[in-house]
Amino acid sequence: MSIITIIPARGGSKGVPRKNVRLLGDKPLIAHSILDAKEAKLVDKVYVSTDDPEIAEVSSKYGAEIISRPDEIAGDTASSETALMHGVSEIEKKGIFPELIIFLQCTSPIRSGEDIDRAIEKIKKENADSLLSVTLSHRFLWEEVDGKAKSINYDYCHRPRRQDMKAQYVENGSIYIFKPWILKELGNRLGGKISLFPMIETASLEIDSVFDFEVAEFIVNKEVVSNAD
């Protein structure tokens, strides 16, 4: 039984054109996720699912195997789950039946191979069926109901200190892990017994705009300097 990583990366991108192959630091955005997965000691194979020849070429250069995604599941409205289900089907045709599937989004590049390994260890230790990475949040949340403002996770009349609030977590989009049956039976990346994998706040960055890319550049370059020191 193996552990595989699938990274969906379609060619179309409206927020940041060609973002998956745009340089972040000294390498294309998608390369960060590929190298994170390859750095993880518990990951056996890394796949990129794409409809785009350039993304496929870049991904191959950095060591990923390519799953050619049909055009009908590569448009703006296609879900990640659709790409994942197609990817698993193609992988199983090769006689590979993974124990766990790791889903990485290349738009969430602030992670490491060690993070992935620790997430795998956690889902196994807790005997869970799926896992998502999260970031601890102390934010005061509100919603509007029938035109009226309503506090969600605290009583504004008795405002607590942030450190006294009950721990709550924000899904950060960086790492998802699931057993194959979760995807096949539920059509979802999450289900069954779900584990949470807390990560540092910078891991919450998702690149959906040019500004996000600039923030990611700052974080990546800062990490390079810190590592050099």
XYZ file of N, CA and C in Angstrom, residues 84-216:
399
model
N -9.650 15.103 -8.759
C -9.104 14.065 -7.885
C -9.668 12.690 -8.243
N -10.983 12.625 -8.477
C -11.598 11.342 -8.826
C -11.053 10.810 -10.147
N -10.890 11.703 -11.117
C -10.302 11.296 -12.396
C -8.861 10.822 -12.181
N -8.114 11.558 -11.367
C -6.731 11.192 -11.106
C -6.591 9.832 -10.454
N -7.403 9.578 -9.456
C -7.354 8.281 -8.773
C -7.700 7.159 -9.732
N -8.695 7.383 -10.572
C -9.084 6.375 -11.557
C -7.919 6.052 -12.499
N -7.227 7.085 -12.969
C -6.092 6.884 -13.873
C -4.946 6.169 -13.169
N -4.720 6.498 -11.921
C -3.641 5.860 -11.147
C -3.950 4.386 -10.912
N -5.205 4.086 -10.597
C -5.590 2.695 -10.348
C -5.489 1.848 -11.613
N -5.634 2.470 -12.788
C -5.458 1.738 -14.041
C -4.036 1.213 -14.188
N -3.096 1.861 -13.491
C -1.695 1.440 -13.532
C -1.383 0.384 -12.467
N -2.438 -0.038 -11.753
C -2.245 -1.064 -10.724
C -1.775 -0.514 -9.395
N -1.934 0.800 -9.192
C -1.542 1.428 -7.930
C -2.801 1.746 -7.136
N -2.890 1.147 -5.940
C -4.070 1.341 -5.096
C -3.608 1.908 -3.758
N -3.593 3.233 -3.646
C -3.001 3.871 -2.468
C -3.798 3.675 -1.191
N -3.067 3.693 -0.110
C -3.671 3.647 1.223
C -4.222 5.017 1.583
N -3.458 6.041 1.268
C -3.853 7.419 1.540
C -3.557 8.293 0.328
N -4.398 9.307 0.133
C -4.194 10.270 -0.941
C -4.013 11.644 -0.303
N -2.950 12.316 -0.683
C -2.692 13.679 -0.215
C -3.046 14.637 -1.340
N -3.877 15.577 -1.041
C -4.292 16.598 -2.006
C -3.636 17.909 -1.607
N -2.754 18.416 -2.487
C -2.107 19.701 -2.256
C -2.611 20.713 -3.277
N -2.892 21.910 -2.811
C -3.263 23.009 -3.707
C -2.030 23.873 -3.912
N -1.629 24.037 -5.176
C -0.407 24.806 -5.406
C -0.586 26.279 -5.089
N -1.827 26.729 -4.903
C -2.065 28.117 -4.499
C -1.829 28.340 -3.007
N -1.502 27.268 -2.279
C -1.151 27.381 -0.856
C 0.261 26.826 -0.672
N 1.285 27.598 -1.061
C 2.642 27.058 -1.146
C 3.473 27.127 0.136
N 2.921 27.703 1.210
C 3.725 27.871 2.421
C 3.562 26.648 3.316
N 4.366 25.656 3.036
C 4.374 24.405 3.812
C 5.707 23.730 3.574
N 5.913 22.547 4.130
C 7.161 21.818 3.930
C 6.873 20.328 3.856
N 7.872 19.569 3.436
C 7.737 18.120 3.437
C 7.534 17.587 4.844
N 8.150 18.249 5.801
C 7.978 17.841 7.202
C 6.536 18.031 7.654
N 5.909 19.124 7.220
C 4.490 19.337 7.537
C 3.650 18.173 7.005
N 3.922 17.766 5.776
C 3.161 16.679 5.156
C 3.368 15.382 5.924
N 4.601 15.092 6.289
C 4.883 13.875 7.054
C 4.161 13.877 8.398
N 4.178 15.014 9.074
C 3.511 15.093 10.377
C 2.001 14.957 10.236
N 1.451 15.464 9.135
C 0.015 15.309 8.887
C -0.330 13.840 8.646
N 0.519 13.142 7.892
C 0.302 11.711 7.648
C 0.367 10.940 8.963
N 1.349 11.256 9.778
C 1.480 10.581 11.072
C 0.255 10.825 11.949
N -0.305 12.034 11.877
C -1.468 12.370 12.711
C -2.713 11.606 12.270
N -2.969 11.537 10.967
C -4.164 10.828 10.517
C -4.069 9.342 10.861
N -2.849 8.806 10.820
C -2.665 7.398 11.177
C -2.799 7.185 12.685
N -2.178 8.056 13.449
C -2.220 7.925 14.904
C -3.648 8.017 15.425
N -4.452 8.891 14.825
C -5.827 9.083 15.274
C -6.807 8.143 14.583
N -6.263 7.289 13.702
C -7.097 6.331 12.965
C -8.274 7.048 12.299
N -7.959 8.182 11.688
C -8.992 8.990 11.033
C -9.123 8.591 9.566
N -10.209 9.035 8.952
C -10.469 8.733 7.540
C -10.061 9.887 6.627
N -10.002 11.078 7.184
C -9.584 12.239 6.399
C -9.011 13.284 7.344
N -8.282 14.228 6.753
C -7.602 15.259 7.541
C -7.540 16.545 6.738
N -7.635 17.672 7.427
C -7.432 18.954 6.779
C -6.522 19.811 7.636
N -5.706 20.622 6.978
C -4.837 21.534 7.708
C -5.620 22.795 8.060
N -5.311 23.341 9.236
C -6.047 24.489 9.758
C -5.076 25.454 10.435
N -5.576 26.646 10.717
C -4.829 27.636 11.482
C -5.701 28.119 12.625
N -5.109 28.221 13.799
C -5.838 28.691 14.977
C -6.326 30.123 14.762
N -7.574 30.389 15.127
C -8.155 31.714 14.943
C -8.724 32.242 16.255
N -8.439 33.510 16.516
C -9.039 34.197 17.666
C -9.900 35.363 17.195
N -10.355 35.306 15.964
C -11.122 36.413 15.403
C -12.559 36.432 15.950
N -13.075 37.636 16.090
C -14.468 37.814 16.501
C -15.324 37.869 15.234
N -16.198 36.892 15.067
C -16.967 36.761 13.831
C -18.396 37.287 13.976
N -18.877 37.905 12.874
C -20.235 38.436 12.813
C -20.913 37.967 11.529
N -22.233 38.007 11.533
C -23.012 37.763 10.335
C -24.190 38.729 10.323
N -24.816 38.858 9.168
C -25.997 39.704 9.060
C -27.201 38.822 8.767
N -28.203 38.868 9.636
C -29.407 38.051 9.496
C -30.615 38.982 9.410
N -31.322 38.911 8.276
C -32.494 39.767 8.067
C -32.171 41.239 8.318
N -30.997 41.653 7.841
C -30.603 43.054 7.962
C -30.079 43.456 9.322
N -29.940 42.490 10.232
C -29.455 42.797 11.585
C -28.119 42.108 11.834
N -27.186 42.835 12.446
C -25.870 42.281 12.772
C -25.974 41.348 13.974
N -25.275 40.219 13.888
C -25.325 39.227 14.960
C -23.935 38.632 15.155
N -23.456 38.651 16.402
C -22.156 38.046 16.688
C -22.307 36.527 16.659
N -21.304 35.848 16.123
C -21.401 34.408 15.905
C -20.726 33.602 17.010
N -19.475 33.922 17.284
C -18.693 33.044 18.164
C -18.358 33.678 19.518
N -19.056 34.762 19.874
C -18.867 35.344 21.202
C -20.052 36.257 21.507
N -20.196 36.600 22.768
C -21.252 37.514 23.205
C -20.645 38.905 23.288
N -21.065 39.800 22.387
C -20.441 41.125 22.347
C -20.716 41.939 23.612
N -21.753 41.540 24.360
C -22.043 42.241 25.619
C -21.048 41.869 26.717
N -20.402 40.731 26.543
C -19.397 40.270 27.503
C -18.171 39.833 26.719
N -17.503 40.809 26.120
C -16.369 40.525 25.232
C -15.251 39.823 26.009
N -14.867 38.611 25.571
C -13.798 37.891 26.263
C -12.425 38.380 25.812
N -11.424 38.087 26.608
C -10.054 38.286 26.141
C -9.789 37.242 25.056
N -8.996 37.626 24.058
C -8.730 36.702 22.953
C -8.168 35.376 23.459
N -7.269 35.443 24.450
C -6.633 34.219 24.953
C -7.588 33.333 25.750
N -8.753 33.899 26.123
C -9.731 33.106 26.872
C -10.800 32.484 25.969
N -10.775 32.806 24.690
C -11.772 32.258 23.777
C -11.530 30.785 23.520
N -12.591 30.047 23.286
C -12.488 28.644 22.929
C -11.729 28.513 21.615
N -10.828 27.550 21.553
C -10.016 27.366 20.343
C -10.908 27.082 19.136
N -10.717 27.868 18.088
C -11.417 27.654 16.828
C -10.383 27.684 15.704
N -10.705 27.015 14.608
C -9.725 26.854 13.546
C -10.299 27.249 12.194
N -9.430 27.815 11.355
C -9.784 28.181 9.993
C -9.147 27.182 9.033
N -9.923 26.643 8.118
C -9.393 25.753 7.082
C -8.431 26.563 6.218
N -7.174 26.114 6.088
C -6.203 26.954 5.380
C -5.881 26.487 3.959
N -6.422 25.355 3.531
C -6.279 24.935 2.140
C -4.933 24.354 1.758
N -4.052 24.149 2.719
C -2.689 23.722 2.392
C -2.555 22.214 2.192
N -3.101 21.429 3.128
C -2.952 19.971 3.077
C -4.296 19.297 3.357
N -4.655 18.369 2.492
C -5.799 17.484 2.734
C -5.304 16.055 2.551
N -5.745 15.168 3.410
C -5.413 13.748 3.270
C -6.703 12.951 3.447
N -6.885 11.932 2.639
C -8.084 11.109 2.788
C -7.831 9.694 2.287
N -8.626 8.788 2.820
C -8.613 7.413 2.320
C -9.409 7.382 1.013
N -9.030 6.537 0.074
C -9.710 6.527 -1.229
C -11.219 6.387 -1.151
N -11.721 5.607 -0.194
C -13.169 5.382 -0.139
C -13.944 6.675 0.156
N -13.295 7.605 0.849
C -13.949 8.886 1.131
C -14.296 9.592 -0.171
N -13.330 9.662 -1.072
C -13.538 10.325 -2.356
C -14.538 9.563 -3.217
N -14.400 8.240 -3.269
C -15.241 7.427 -4.146
C -16.696 7.370 -3.682
N -16.904 7.214 -2.381
C -18.263 7.032 -1.866
C -18.969 8.351 -1.553
N -18.203 9.345 -1.135
C -18.815 10.608 -0.728
C -18.627 11.718 -1.753
N -17.719 11.505 -2.721
C -17.437 12.538 -3.711
C -16.867 13.793 -3.091
N -16.118 13.612 -1.994
C -15.620 14.749 -1.230
C -14.217 14.452 -0.721
N -13.475 15.499 -0.429
C -12.134 15.332 0.136
C -12.174 15.024 1.630
N -13.324 15.270 2.250
C -13.464 15.061 3.689
C -14.671 14.197 4.000
N -14.534 13.398 5.056
C -15.644 12.557 5.476
C -15.170 11.552 6.501
N -16.110 10.776 7.042
C -15.758 9.810 8.076
C -15.244 10.527 9.310
N -14.273 9.938 9.976
C -13.636 10.589 11.119
C -12.609 11.578 10.581
N -12.760 12.856 10.935
C -11.922 13.916 10.399
C -10.944 14.426 11.457
N -9.678 14.532 11.076
C -8.644 15.086 11.953
C -8.290 16.502 11.512
N -7.891 17.312 12.478
C -7.400 18.658 12.195
C -5.890 18.693 12.379
N -5.206 19.349 11.439
C -3.753 19.472 11.513
C -3.388 20.951 11.582
N -3.140 21.479 12.798
C -2.829 22.906 12.938
C -1.475 23.258 12.315
N -1.435 24.419 11.651
C -0.215 24.930 11.042
C -0.019 26.391 11.446
N 1.170 26.930 11.153
C 1.451 28.318 11.483
C 0.600 29.253 10.624
N 0.483 30.499 11.052
C -0.433 31.446 10.399
C -0.058 31.719 8.948
N 1.226 31.750 8.626
C 1.623 32.045 7.245
C 1.152 30.968 6.274
N 0.902 29.764 6.783
C 0.420 28.685 5.919
C -0.992 28.944 5.411
N -1.661 29.948 5.969
C -3.025 30.270 5.540
C -3.064 31.065 4.245
N -1.911 31.527 3.791
C -1.898 32.330 2.567
C -2.340 31.504 1.368
N -3.364 31.988 0.656
C -3.805 31.372 -0.590
C -3.640 32.397 -1.705
N -2.989 32.000 -2.775
C -2.690 32.930 -3.860
C -3.843 32.974 -4.856
N -4.628 34.056 -4.774
C -5.746 34.265 -5.690
C -5.640 35.598 -6.421
N -4.613 36.388 -6.081
C -4.470 37.709 -6.701
C -2.992 38.059 -6.818
N -2.706 39.122 -7.567
C -1.322 39.595 -7.690
C -0.788 40.020 -6.321
N -1.639 40.646 -5.506
C -1.222 41.044 -4.161
C -0.816 39.829 -3.333
N -1.614 38.750 -3.405
C -1.268 37.513 -2.688
C 0.094 37.006 -3.126
N 0.360 37.099 -4.428
C 1.651 36.658 -4.955
C 2.783 37.483 -4.340
N 2.566 38.778 -4.207
C 3.599 39.642 -3.629
C 3.843 39.302 -2.159
N 2.771 38.982 -1.433
C 2.920 38.575 -0.031
C 3.688 37.260 0.048
N 3.349 36.328 -0.837
C 4.042 35.036 -0.866
C 5.526 35.225 -1.170
